[in-house]
Amino acid sequence: MQNAEPEFPFQPIAEYRAYKTAIDAAMLRVCESGNYILGPECAAFENEFAEWIGAGNCVGVANGTDALVLAMRALGIGAGDTVLTVSHTAVATVAAIELTGADALLVDIDPATFTLDPQKLADTIRANPQRKFKAVIPVHLYGQPADMPAIMEIARRHGLLVIEDCAQCHGATLGGKVTGTFGDAATFSFYPTKNLGAIGDGGAVVTQDATVATVAARVRELRQYGWKSRYISDTTGMNSRLDELQAAILRVKLPHLRADNQRRRGIAAHYAKYAVNPSVTLPPVRAGAEHVYHQYVVRSPQRDTLMAALKSHGVPTAVHYPQPVHSQPAYHGRIAIGAGGLAESERACREVLSLPMHPRLTDEAVIFAAEKVSAWQP
Ligand SMILES: *Cc1c(COP(=O)(O)O)cnc(C)c1O
């Protein structure tokens, strides 16, 4: 008799169950307080998350997309500006740029790390002297830091602002420095499946250097109708607040985030050891980086058959992302593309496959999945 196939629980519910007692108590505390919007939980979470990241300021907002919009608006980005980012990302990165009124220009990725290729960034800036480039948004995709030293050097040389999209990299480091502390601002998402996830939507803008107090203060105004004081709008803002329930839940989970990221690296180590197959490329870690494996993404030219083979063994996988942003219907044919085109972004979308990855998976399940990858023959 064979053993039953191991289970692959869905991350959000597995996480709720792991912290149920504390989360239930936190939710009840908020309900009983009567203070549901911009109260003590949000303020406390902002301080705790800023400290956790090692940043000067944190402002809680409604989600990661708004965090990008608010960071850009607070930095003065809008109509007439061009913001550089990648096409191989969650569509939210690009949608947020356009929501500010700015134009997006998409640059290709380095195929090994799936992050912004600094050389192509430099080439693109040089090839478009007529454009008013205002900022660049590197995305630390899948939990792997982008090449921040090179990107910062290019950005500073060309007078560009840098906003790090940290929706997938809570706590990842490069050269011992935490992602989200390299640029002029950084944005986080607390969508339920992220490394730090709420039970609903949530996001944050984090700022770092000396100008920060102003940028963070601007985000605070913009997230609430542009109010400097109650009922009086100094600028035209929006409504994008991190609510008290979500903040209280995030406060329960934050103290576990370092251990959870460590567990993700442990799972990655199992894959590196057991998912060995000449037809499958495992993800390398950038030199000097501490990866946080939001996703564990392998690549293979026969991705779809690998996915089907794993599914036949009860191993759930996903494709992040099946289409690069520039070829999706909303953007195709009108979005600007960087020097050298987007061939690596297009190839990545055809070849990537995300294996099961979250802290609540058992070693047994992970090794089972890894052995099925290893045994697969295209
Ligand atoms: C999830 C995500 C976002 C958007 O966050 P939401 O909270 O869903 O709005 C932005 N960028 C990246 C890279 C993401 O993964």
Coordinates of N, CA and C in Angstrom, one line a residue, residues 76-280:
G76 N 5.7 63.7 -6.0 CA 5.5 64.7 -7.0 C 5.4 64.1 -8.4
I77 N 5.2 62.9 -8.6 CA 5.1 62.2 -9.9 C 3.7 62.3 -10.4
G78 N 3.5 62.7 -11.7 CA 2.2 62.8 -12.3 C 2.2 63.0 -13.8
A79 N 1.2 63.6 -14.3 CA 1.0 63.7 -15.8 C 2.3 64.4 -16.4
G80 N 2.7 63.8 -17.5 CA 3.9 64.4 -18.2 C 5.2 63.7 -17.8
D81 N 5.2 62.9 -16.7 CA 6.4 62.2 -16.3 C 6.3 60.8 -16.9
T82 N 7.5 60.2 -17.0 CA 7.6 58.8 -17.3 C 8.3 58.0 -16.2
V83 N 7.7 56.9 -15.8 CA 8.2 56.1 -14.8 C 8.6 54.7 -15.4
L84 N 9.8 54.3 -15.1 CA 10.3 53.1 -15.7 C 10.1 51.9 -14.7
T85 N 9.6 50.8 -15.2 CA 9.5 49.6 -14.4 C 9.6 48.4 -15.3
V86 N 9.2 47.2 -14.8 CA 9.3 46.0 -15.6 C 8.0 45.5 -16.1
S87 N 8.0 44.7 -17.1 CA 6.8 44.1 -17.6 C 6.4 42.7 -16.9
H88 N 7.5 42.1 -16.4 CA 7.3 40.8 -15.7 C 7.1 41.1 -14.2
T89 N 5.8 41.5 -13.9 CA 5.5 41.8 -12.5 C 4.0 41.7 -12.4
A90 N 3.5 41.8 -11.1 CA 2.0 41.9 -10.9 C 1.5 43.2 -11.7
V91 N 0.4 43.1 -12.4 CA 0.0 44.2 -13.2 C -0.2 45.5 -12.4
A92 N -0.4 45.3 -11.1 CA -0.6 46.5 -10.2 C 0.5 47.5 -10.3
T93 N 1.8 47.0 -10.5 CA 2.9 48.0 -10.5 C 2.7 49.0 -11.7
V94 N 2.3 48.5 -12.8 CA 2.1 49.3 -14.0 C 0.8 50.1 -13.9
A95 N -0.3 49.5 -13.4 CA -1.6 50.2 -13.2 C -1.4 51.4 -12.3
A96 N -0.6 51.2 -11.2 CA -0.4 52.3 -10.3 C 0.3 53.5 -11.0
I97 N 1.2 53.2 -11.8 CA 1.9 54.3 -12.5 C 0.9 55.2 -13.3
E98 N 0.1 54.5 -14.1 CA -0.9 55.2 -14.9 C -2.0 55.9 -14.1
L99 N -2.3 55.3 -12.9 CA -3.3 56.0 -12.0 C -2.8 57.3 -11.5
T100 N -1.5 57.6 -11.5 CA -1.0 58.9 -11.1 C -1.1 59.9 -12.3
G101 N -1.3 59.4 -13.5 CA -1.3 60.3 -14.7 C 0.0 60.2 -15.4
A102 N 1.0 59.5 -14.8 CA 2.3 59.4 -15.5 C 2.2 58.3 -16.6
D103 N 3.2 58.3 -17.4 CA 3.3 57.2 -18.4 C 4.3 56.1 -17.9
A104 N 4.0 54.9 -18.2 CA 4.9 53.8 -17.8 C 5.8 53.4 -19.0
L105 N 7.0 53.1 -18.7 CA 7.9 52.5 -19.8 C 8.5 51.3 -19.2
L106 N 8.3 50.2 -20.0 CA 8.7 48.8 -19.4 C 10.0 48.3 -19.9
V107 N 10.9 48.0 -19.0 CA 12.3 47.5 -19.3 C 12.4 46.0 -19.1
D108 N 13.2 45.4 -19.8 CA 13.3 43.9 -19.7 C 14.1 43.5 -18.4
I109 N 14.0 42.2 -18.1 CA 14.5 41.7 -16.9 C 15.8 40.9 -17.2
D110 N 16.5 40.7 -16.1 CA 17.7 39.7 -16.1 C 17.0 38.3 -15.9
P111 N 17.3 37.4 -16.9 CA 16.6 36.1 -16.8 C 16.9 35.2 -15.6
A112 N 18.1 35.4 -15.0 CA 18.4 34.6 -13.9 C 17.6 35.0 -12.6
T113 N 17.4 36.2 -12.4 CA 16.8 36.7 -11.2 C 15.4 37.2 -11.4
F114 N 14.9 37.3 -12.6 CA 13.6 37.9 -12.9 C 13.4 39.3 -12.5
T115 N 14.5 40.0 -12.3 CA 14.4 41.4 -11.8 C 15.0 42.4 -12.9
L116 N 14.6 43.7 -12.8 CA 15.0 44.7 -13.7 C 16.5 44.6 -14.0
D117 N 16.8 44.6 -15.3 CA 18.2 44.5 -15.8 C 18.8 45.9 -15.9
P118 N 19.7 46.2 -15.0 CA 20.3 47.6 -14.9 C 20.9 48.1 -16.2
Q119 N 21.5 47.2 -17.0 CA 22.1 47.6 -18.3 C 21.0 48.0 -19.2
K120 N 19.9 47.3 -19.3 CA 18.8 47.7 -20.1 C 18.1 49.0 -19.7
L121 N 18.1 49.2 -18.3 CA 17.6 50.5 -17.8 C 18.5 51.6 -18.3
A122 N 19.8 51.5 -18.2 CA 20.7 52.5 -18.7 C 20.5 52.8 -20.2
D123 N 20.5 51.7 -20.9 CA 20.3 51.8 -22.4 C 19.0 52.5 -22.7
T124 N 18.0 52.2 -22.0 CA 16.6 52.8 -22.3 C 16.7 54.3 -22.0
I125 N 17.3 54.7 -21.0 CA 17.3 56.1 -20.6 C 18.1 56.9 -21.7
R126 N 19.2 56.3 -22.1 CA 20.1 56.9 -23.2 C 19.3 57.0 -24.5
A127 N 18.5 56.0 -24.8 CA 17.9 55.9 -26.1 C 16.6 56.8 -26.2
N128 N 16.2 57.4 -25.1 CA 15.0 58.2 -25.1 C 15.3 59.6 -24.5
P129 N 16.1 60.4 -25.1 CA 16.5 61.7 -24.6 C 15.3 62.7 -24.5
Q130 N 14.3 62.5 -25.3 CA 13.2 63.4 -25.3 C 12.2 63.2 -24.1
R131 N 12.3 62.1 -23.4 CA 11.4 61.7 -22.4 C 11.7 62.4 -21.0
K132 N 10.7 62.7 -20.3 CA 10.9 63.3 -18.9 C 10.8 62.1 -17.9
F133 N 12.0 61.4 -17.8 CA 12.0 60.3 -16.9 C 12.1 60.9 -15.5
K134 N 11.2 60.4 -14.6 CA 11.1 61.0 -13.3 C 11.5 59.9 -12.2
A135 N 11.2 58.7 -12.5 CA 11.4 57.7 -11.4 C 11.5 56.3 -12.0
V136 N 12.1 55.4 -11.2 CA 12.2 54.0 -11.6 C 11.6 53.1 -10.4
I137 N 10.8 52.1 -10.8 CA 10.3 51.2 -9.8 C 10.8 49.8 -10.0
P138 N 11.9 49.5 -9.3 CA 12.4 48.1 -9.3 C 11.4 47.2 -8.4
V139 N 11.2 46.0 -8.9 CA 10.3 45.1 -8.2 C 11.2 43.9 -7.7
H140 N 11.1 43.7 -6.4 CA 11.9 42.6 -5.9 C 11.0 41.3 -6.0
L141 N 11.0 40.8 -7.2 CA 10.0 39.8 -7.6 C 10.3 38.4 -6.9
Y142 N 9.2 37.8 -6.5 CA 9.3 36.4 -5.8 C 10.1 36.4 -4.5
G143 N 10.5 37.6 -4.0 CA 11.3 37.6 -2.8 C 12.8 37.8 -3.0
Q144 N 13.2 37.9 -4.3 CA 14.6 38.1 -4.6 C 14.9 39.6 -4.8
P145 N 15.9 40.1 -4.1 CA 16.2 41.6 -4.3 C 16.7 41.9 -5.7
A146 N 16.2 43.0 -6.3 CA 16.7 43.5 -7.5 C 18.2 44.0 -7.3
D147 N 18.9 44.3 -8.4 CA 20.3 44.7 -8.2 C 20.3 46.2 -7.8
M148 N 20.0 46.4 -6.5 CA 19.9 47.8 -6.1 C 21.1 48.7 -6.2
P149 N 22.3 48.2 -5.9 CA 23.4 49.1 -6.0 C 23.5 49.7 -7.5
A150 N 23.4 48.8 -8.5 CA 23.5 49.2 -9.9 C 22.3 50.1 -10.2
I151 N 21.1 49.8 -9.8 CA 20.0 50.6 -10.1 C 20.1 52.0 -9.4
M152 N 20.5 52.0 -8.2 CA 20.6 53.3 -7.5 C 21.7 54.2 -8.2
E153 N 22.7 53.6 -8.6 CA 23.8 54.4 -9.3 C 23.3 55.0 -10.6
I154 N 22.6 54.2 -11.4 CA 22.0 54.7 -12.6 C 21.0 55.8 -12.3
A155 N 20.1 55.6 -11.3 CA 19.0 56.5 -11.0 C 19.7 57.8 -10.5
R156 N 20.6 57.8 -9.7 CA 21.3 59.0 -9.2 C 21.9 59.8 -10.3
R157 N 22.6 59.0 -11.2 CA 23.3 59.7 -12.3 C 22.3 60.5 -13.2
H158 N 21.1 59.9 -13.3 CA 20.1 60.6 -14.2 C 19.0 61.4 -13.4
G159 N 19.2 61.5 -12.1 CA 18.3 62.3 -11.3 C 16.9 61.7 -11.2
L160 N 16.9 60.4 -11.2 CA 15.6 59.7 -11.0 C 15.3 59.3 -9.6
L161 N 14.0 59.4 -9.2 CA 13.6 58.9 -7.9 C 13.5 57.4 -8.0
V162 N 13.6 56.7 -6.9 CA 13.5 55.3 -6.8 C 12.5 54.8 -5.8
I163 N 11.5 54.1 -6.3 CA 10.4 53.6 -5.4 C 10.5 52.1 -5.5
E164 N 10.8 51.4 -4.4 CA 11.0 49.9 -4.5 C 9.6 49.3 -4.3
D165 N 9.2 48.4 -5.2 CA 7.9 47.7 -5.0 C 8.3 46.4 -4.2
C166 N 8.0 46.5 -2.9 CA 8.3 45.4 -2.0 C 7.2 44.5 -1.6
A167 N 6.2 44.4 -2.5 CA 5.0 43.6 -2.2 C 5.3 42.1 -2.1
Q168 N 6.5 41.7 -2.6 CA 6.8 40.3 -2.5 C 8.1 40.0 -1.7
C169 N 8.6 41.0 -1.0 CA 10.0 40.8 -0.4 C 10.1 41.2 1.0
H170 N 9.1 41.2 1.8 CA 9.1 41.6 3.2 C 10.3 41.0 3.9
G171 N 11.3 41.8 4.2 CA 12.5 41.3 4.9 C 13.7 40.8 4.1
A172 N 13.5 40.7 2.8 CA 14.7 40.3 2.0 C 15.8 41.3 2.1
T173 N 17.1 40.9 2.1 CA 18.2 41.8 2.2 C 19.2 41.6 1.1
L174 N 20.0 42.6 0.8 CA 21.0 42.6 -0.1 C 22.3 43.3 0.5
G175 N 23.4 42.6 0.6 CA 24.5 43.1 1.2 C 24.3 43.5 2.7
G176 N 23.3 42.8 3.3 CA 23.0 43.1 4.7 C 22.0 44.2 4.9
K177 N 21.6 44.9 3.7 CA 20.7 46.0 3.8 C 19.3 45.5 3.4
V178 N 18.3 45.9 4.2 CA 16.9 45.4 3.9 C 16.3 46.1 2.7
T179 N 15.7 45.3 1.9 CA 14.9 45.9 0.7 C 13.8 46.8 1.3
G180 N 13.7 47.9 0.6 CA 12.8 48.9 1.1 C 13.5 50.1 1.7
T181 N 14.8 49.9 1.9 CA 15.6 51.0 2.5 C 16.6 51.6 1.6
F182 N 16.6 51.1 0.3 CA 17.6 51.6 -0.7 C 17.1 52.9 -1.4
G183 N 15.8 52.9 -1.7 CA 15.3 54.0 -2.5 C 14.8 55.2 -1.8
D184 N 14.0 56.0 -2.5 CA 13.4 57.2 -1.9 C 12.1 56.8 -1.1
A185 N 11.5 55.8 -1.5 CA 10.3 55.2 -0.8 C 10.1 53.8 -1.2
A186 N 9.4 53.1 -0.4 CA 9.1 51.7 -0.7 C 7.7 51.4 -0.4
T187 N 7.1 50.4 -1.1 CA 5.7 50.1 -0.9 C 5.5 48.6 -0.7
F188 N 4.6 48.3 0.2 CA 4.3 46.9 0.6 C 2.8 46.6 0.4
S189 N 2.6 45.4 0.1 CA 1.2 44.9 0.1 C 1.1 43.8 1.2
F190 N -0.1 43.8 1.9 CA -0.4 42.8 2.9 C -1.6 41.9 2.4
Y191 N -1.7 41.8 1.1 CA -2.7 40.8 0.5 C -2.5 39.5 1.2
P192 N -3.6 38.7 1.4 CA -3.5 37.5 2.3 C -2.4 36.5 1.9
T193 N -2.0 36.4 0.7 CA -0.9 35.4 0.3 C 0.5 36.0 0.4
K194 N 0.7 37.2 0.7 CA 2.0 37.8 0.7 C 2.8 37.2 1.9
N195 N 4.1 37.5 2.0 CA 4.8 37.0 3.2 C 4.3 37.5 4.5
L196 N 3.8 38.7 4.5 CA 3.0 39.2 5.7 C 1.6 39.5 5.1
G197 N 0.6 38.7 5.5 CA -0.7 38.9 4.9 C -1.8 39.2 5.9
A198 N -2.7 40.1 5.6 CA -3.8 40.4 6.4 C -5.0 39.4 6.1
I199 N -6.1 39.6 6.7 CA -7.3 38.8 6.3 C -8.2 39.8 5.5
G200 N -7.7 40.2 4.4 CA -8.3 41.2 3.6 C -7.2 42.0 3.0
D201 N -7.5 43.3 2.6 CA -6.5 44.1 1.9 C -5.7 44.9 2.9
G202 N -4.5 45.3 2.6 CA -3.7 46.2 3.4 C -2.4 46.5 2.6
G203 N -1.8 47.6 3.0 CA -0.6 48.0 2.3 C 0.1 49.1 3.2
A204 N 1.3 49.5 2.8 CA 2.1 50.5 3.5 C 3.1 51.2 2.6
V205 N 3.3 52.4 2.9 CA 4.4 53.1 2.3 C 5.5 53.3 3.3
V206 N 6.7 53.0 3.0 CA 7.8 53.2 3.9 C 8.8 54.2 3.4
T207 N 9.3 55.1 4.2 CA 10.3 56.0 3.7 C 11.5 56.1 4.6
Q208 N 12.6 56.6 4.1 CA 13.9 56.3 4.8 C 14.7 57.6 5.1
D209 N 15.1 58.3 4.1 CA 16.2 59.3 4.3 C 15.7 60.6 4.9
A210 N 16.4 61.6 4.8 CA 16.2 62.9 5.5 C 14.9 63.6 5.0
T211 N 14.6 63.4 3.7 CA 13.4 64.0 3.2 C 12.1 63.3 3.6
V212 N 12.3 62.2 4.2 CA 11.2 61.3 4.5 C 10.0 61.8 5.2
A213 N 10.4 62.5 6.3 CA 9.3 63.0 7.1 C 8.3 63.7 6.2
T214 N 8.8 64.5 5.3 CA 7.9 65.2 4.4 C 7.1 64.3 3.5
V215 N 7.8 63.3 2.9 CA 7.1 62.4 2.0 C 6.1 61.6 2.8
A216 N 6.5 61.1 3.9 CA 5.5 60.3 4.8 C 4.3 61.2 5.2
A217 N 4.6 62.4 5.5 CA 3.5 63.3 5.9 C 2.6 63.6 4.7
R218 N 3.1 63.7 3.5 CA 2.3 63.9 2.3 C 1.4 62.6 2.1
V219 N 2.0 61.4 2.3 CA 1.2 60.2 2.2 C 0.1 60.2 3.2
R220 N 0.4 60.6 4.4 CA -0.7 60.7 5.4 C -1.8 61.6 5.0
E221 N -1.5 62.7 4.4 CA -2.6 63.6 4.0 C -3.3 63.0 2.8
L222 N -2.6 62.5 1.8 CA -3.2 62.0 0.6 C -4.1 60.7 0.9
R223 N -3.7 59.9 1.9 CA -4.5 58.7 2.1 C -5.9 59.1 2.7
Q224 N -6.1 60.3 3.2 CA -7.3 60.7 3.8 C -7.8 62.1 3.2
Y225 N -8.2 62.0 2.0 CA -8.9 63.2 1.3 C -8.0 64.4 1.2
G226 N -6.7 64.3 1.4 CA -5.8 65.5 1.4 C -6.0 66.4 2.6
W227 N -6.5 65.8 3.7 CA -6.7 66.6 4.9 C -5.3 66.8 5.7
K228 N -5.1 68.0 6.0 CA -4.0 68.2 7.0 C -4.6 68.2 8.4
S229 N -5.7 68.9 8.5 CA -6.5 68.8 9.7 C -7.9 68.4 9.3
R230 N -8.7 67.8 10.2 CA -10.0 67.2 9.9 C -10.9 68.1 9.1
Y231 N -11.5 67.6 8.1 CA -12.5 68.2 7.2 C -11.9 69.3 6.3
I232 N -10.6 69.6 6.4 CA -10.0 70.6 5.5 C -8.9 70.0 4.6
S233 N -9.3 70.0 3.3 CA -8.3 69.4 2.3 C -7.3 70.4 1.9
D234 N -6.1 70.2 2.1 CA -5.0 71.0 1.6 C -4.7 70.7 0.1
T235 N -4.8 69.4 -0.2 CA -4.5 68.9 -1.5 C -5.7 68.0 -1.9
T236 N -5.8 67.6 -3.2 CA -6.8 66.6 -3.5 C -6.3 65.2 -3.2
G237 N -6.9 64.6 -2.3 CA -6.4 63.2 -1.9 C -7.4 62.1 -2.3
M238 N -7.2 61.0 -1.6 CA -8.1 59.9 -1.9 C -8.4 59.2 -0.5
N239 N -9.2 58.1 -0.5 CA -9.4 57.4 0.7 C -8.7 56.1 0.6
S240 N -7.6 55.9 1.3 CA -6.9 54.7 1.3 C -6.2 54.5 2.7
R241 N -7.0 53.9 3.6 CA -6.5 53.7 4.9 C -6.4 52.2 5.3
L242 N -5.4 51.9 6.1 CA -5.3 50.6 6.7 C -6.2 50.5 7.9
D243 N -7.3 49.6 7.8 CA -8.3 49.6 8.9 C -7.7 48.9 10.1
E244 N -8.4 49.2 11.2 CA -7.9 48.7 12.5 C -7.9 47.2 12.6
L245 N -8.9 46.5 12.1 CA -9.0 45.1 12.1 C -7.7 44.5 11.4
Q246 N -7.4 45.0 10.2 CA -6.3 44.5 9.5 C -5.0 44.8 10.2
A247 N -4.9 46.0 10.8 CA -3.7 46.4 11.5 C -3.5 45.5 12.7
A248 N -4.6 45.2 13.4 CA -4.5 44.3 14.6 C -4.0 42.9 14.2
I249 N -4.5 42.4 13.1 CA -4.1 41.1 12.6 C -2.7 41.1 12.2
L250 N -2.3 42.1 11.5 CA -0.9 42.2 11.1 C 0.1 42.3 12.3
R251 N -0.4 42.9 13.3 CA 0.5 43.0 14.6 C 0.6 41.6 15.2
V252 N -0.3 40.7 15.0 CA -0.2 39.4 15.6 C 0.9 38.6 14.7
K253 N 0.8 38.8 13.4 CA 1.7 38.0 12.5 C 3.1 38.6 12.4
L254 N 3.3 39.9 12.6 CA 4.6 40.5 12.3 C 5.7 39.8 13.2
P255 N 5.5 39.6 14.5 CA 6.6 39.0 15.3 C 7.0 37.6 14.8
H256 N 6.2 37.0 13.9 CA 6.6 35.6 13.4 C 7.2 35.7 12.0
L257 N 7.3 36.9 11.4 CA 7.7 37.0 10.0 C 9.1 36.5 9.8
R258 N 10.0 36.9 10.7 CA 11.4 36.4 10.5 C 11.5 34.9 10.5
A259 N 10.8 34.3 11.4 CA 10.9 32.8 11.4 C 10.1 32.2 10.2
D260 N 9.1 32.9 9.8 CA 8.3 32.4 8.6 C 9.2 32.5 7.4
N261 N 10.0 33.6 7.2 CA 10.9 33.7 6.1 C 12.0 32.7 6.1
Q262 N 12.4 32.4 7.4 CA 13.5 31.4 7.5 C 12.9 30.0 7.1
R263 N 11.7 29.7 7.5 CA 11.0 28.5 7.0 C 10.9 28.4 5.5
R264 N 10.6 29.5 4.9 CA 10.6 29.6 3.4 C 12.0 29.2 2.8
R265 N 13.0 29.7 3.4 CA 14.4 29.4 3.0 C 14.7 27.9 3.2
G266 N 14.1 27.3 4.3 CA 14.3 25.9 4.5 C 13.6 25.1 3.5
I267 N 12.4 25.5 3.1 CA 11.7 24.8 2.0 C 12.5 24.9 0.7
A268 N 13.0 26.1 0.4 CA 13.8 26.3 -0.8 C 15.0 25.3 -0.8
A269 N 15.6 25.1 0.4 CA 16.8 24.2 0.5 C 16.4 22.8 0.1
H270 N 15.2 22.4 0.6 CA 14.7 21.1 0.2 C 14.5 20.9 -1.3
Y271 N 14.0 22.0 -1.9 CA 13.8 21.9 -3.4 C 15.2 21.8 -4.1
A272 N 16.1 22.6 -3.6 CA 17.5 22.7 -4.2 C 18.1 21.3 -4.1
K273 N 17.8 20.6 -3.0 CA 18.4 19.2 -2.8 C 17.7 18.1 -3.6
Y274 N 16.3 18.2 -3.6 CA 15.5 17.1 -4.1 C 14.9 17.3 -5.5
A275 N 14.8 18.5 -5.9 CA 14.0 18.8 -7.2 C 15.0 18.9 -8.3
V276 N 16.0 18.0 -8.3 CA 17.1 18.1 -9.3 C 16.6 17.4 -10.6
N277 N 16.6 18.1 -11.7 CA 16.2 17.6 -13.0 C 16.9 18.4 -14.1
P278 N 17.6 17.8 -15.0 CA 18.3 18.6 -16.1 C 17.4 19.4 -16.9
S279 N 16.1 19.1 -16.9 CA 15.1 19.9 -17.8 C 14.5 21.0 -17.0
V280 N 14.9 21.2 -15.7 CA 14.2 22.2 -14.9 C 15.3 23.1 -14.3

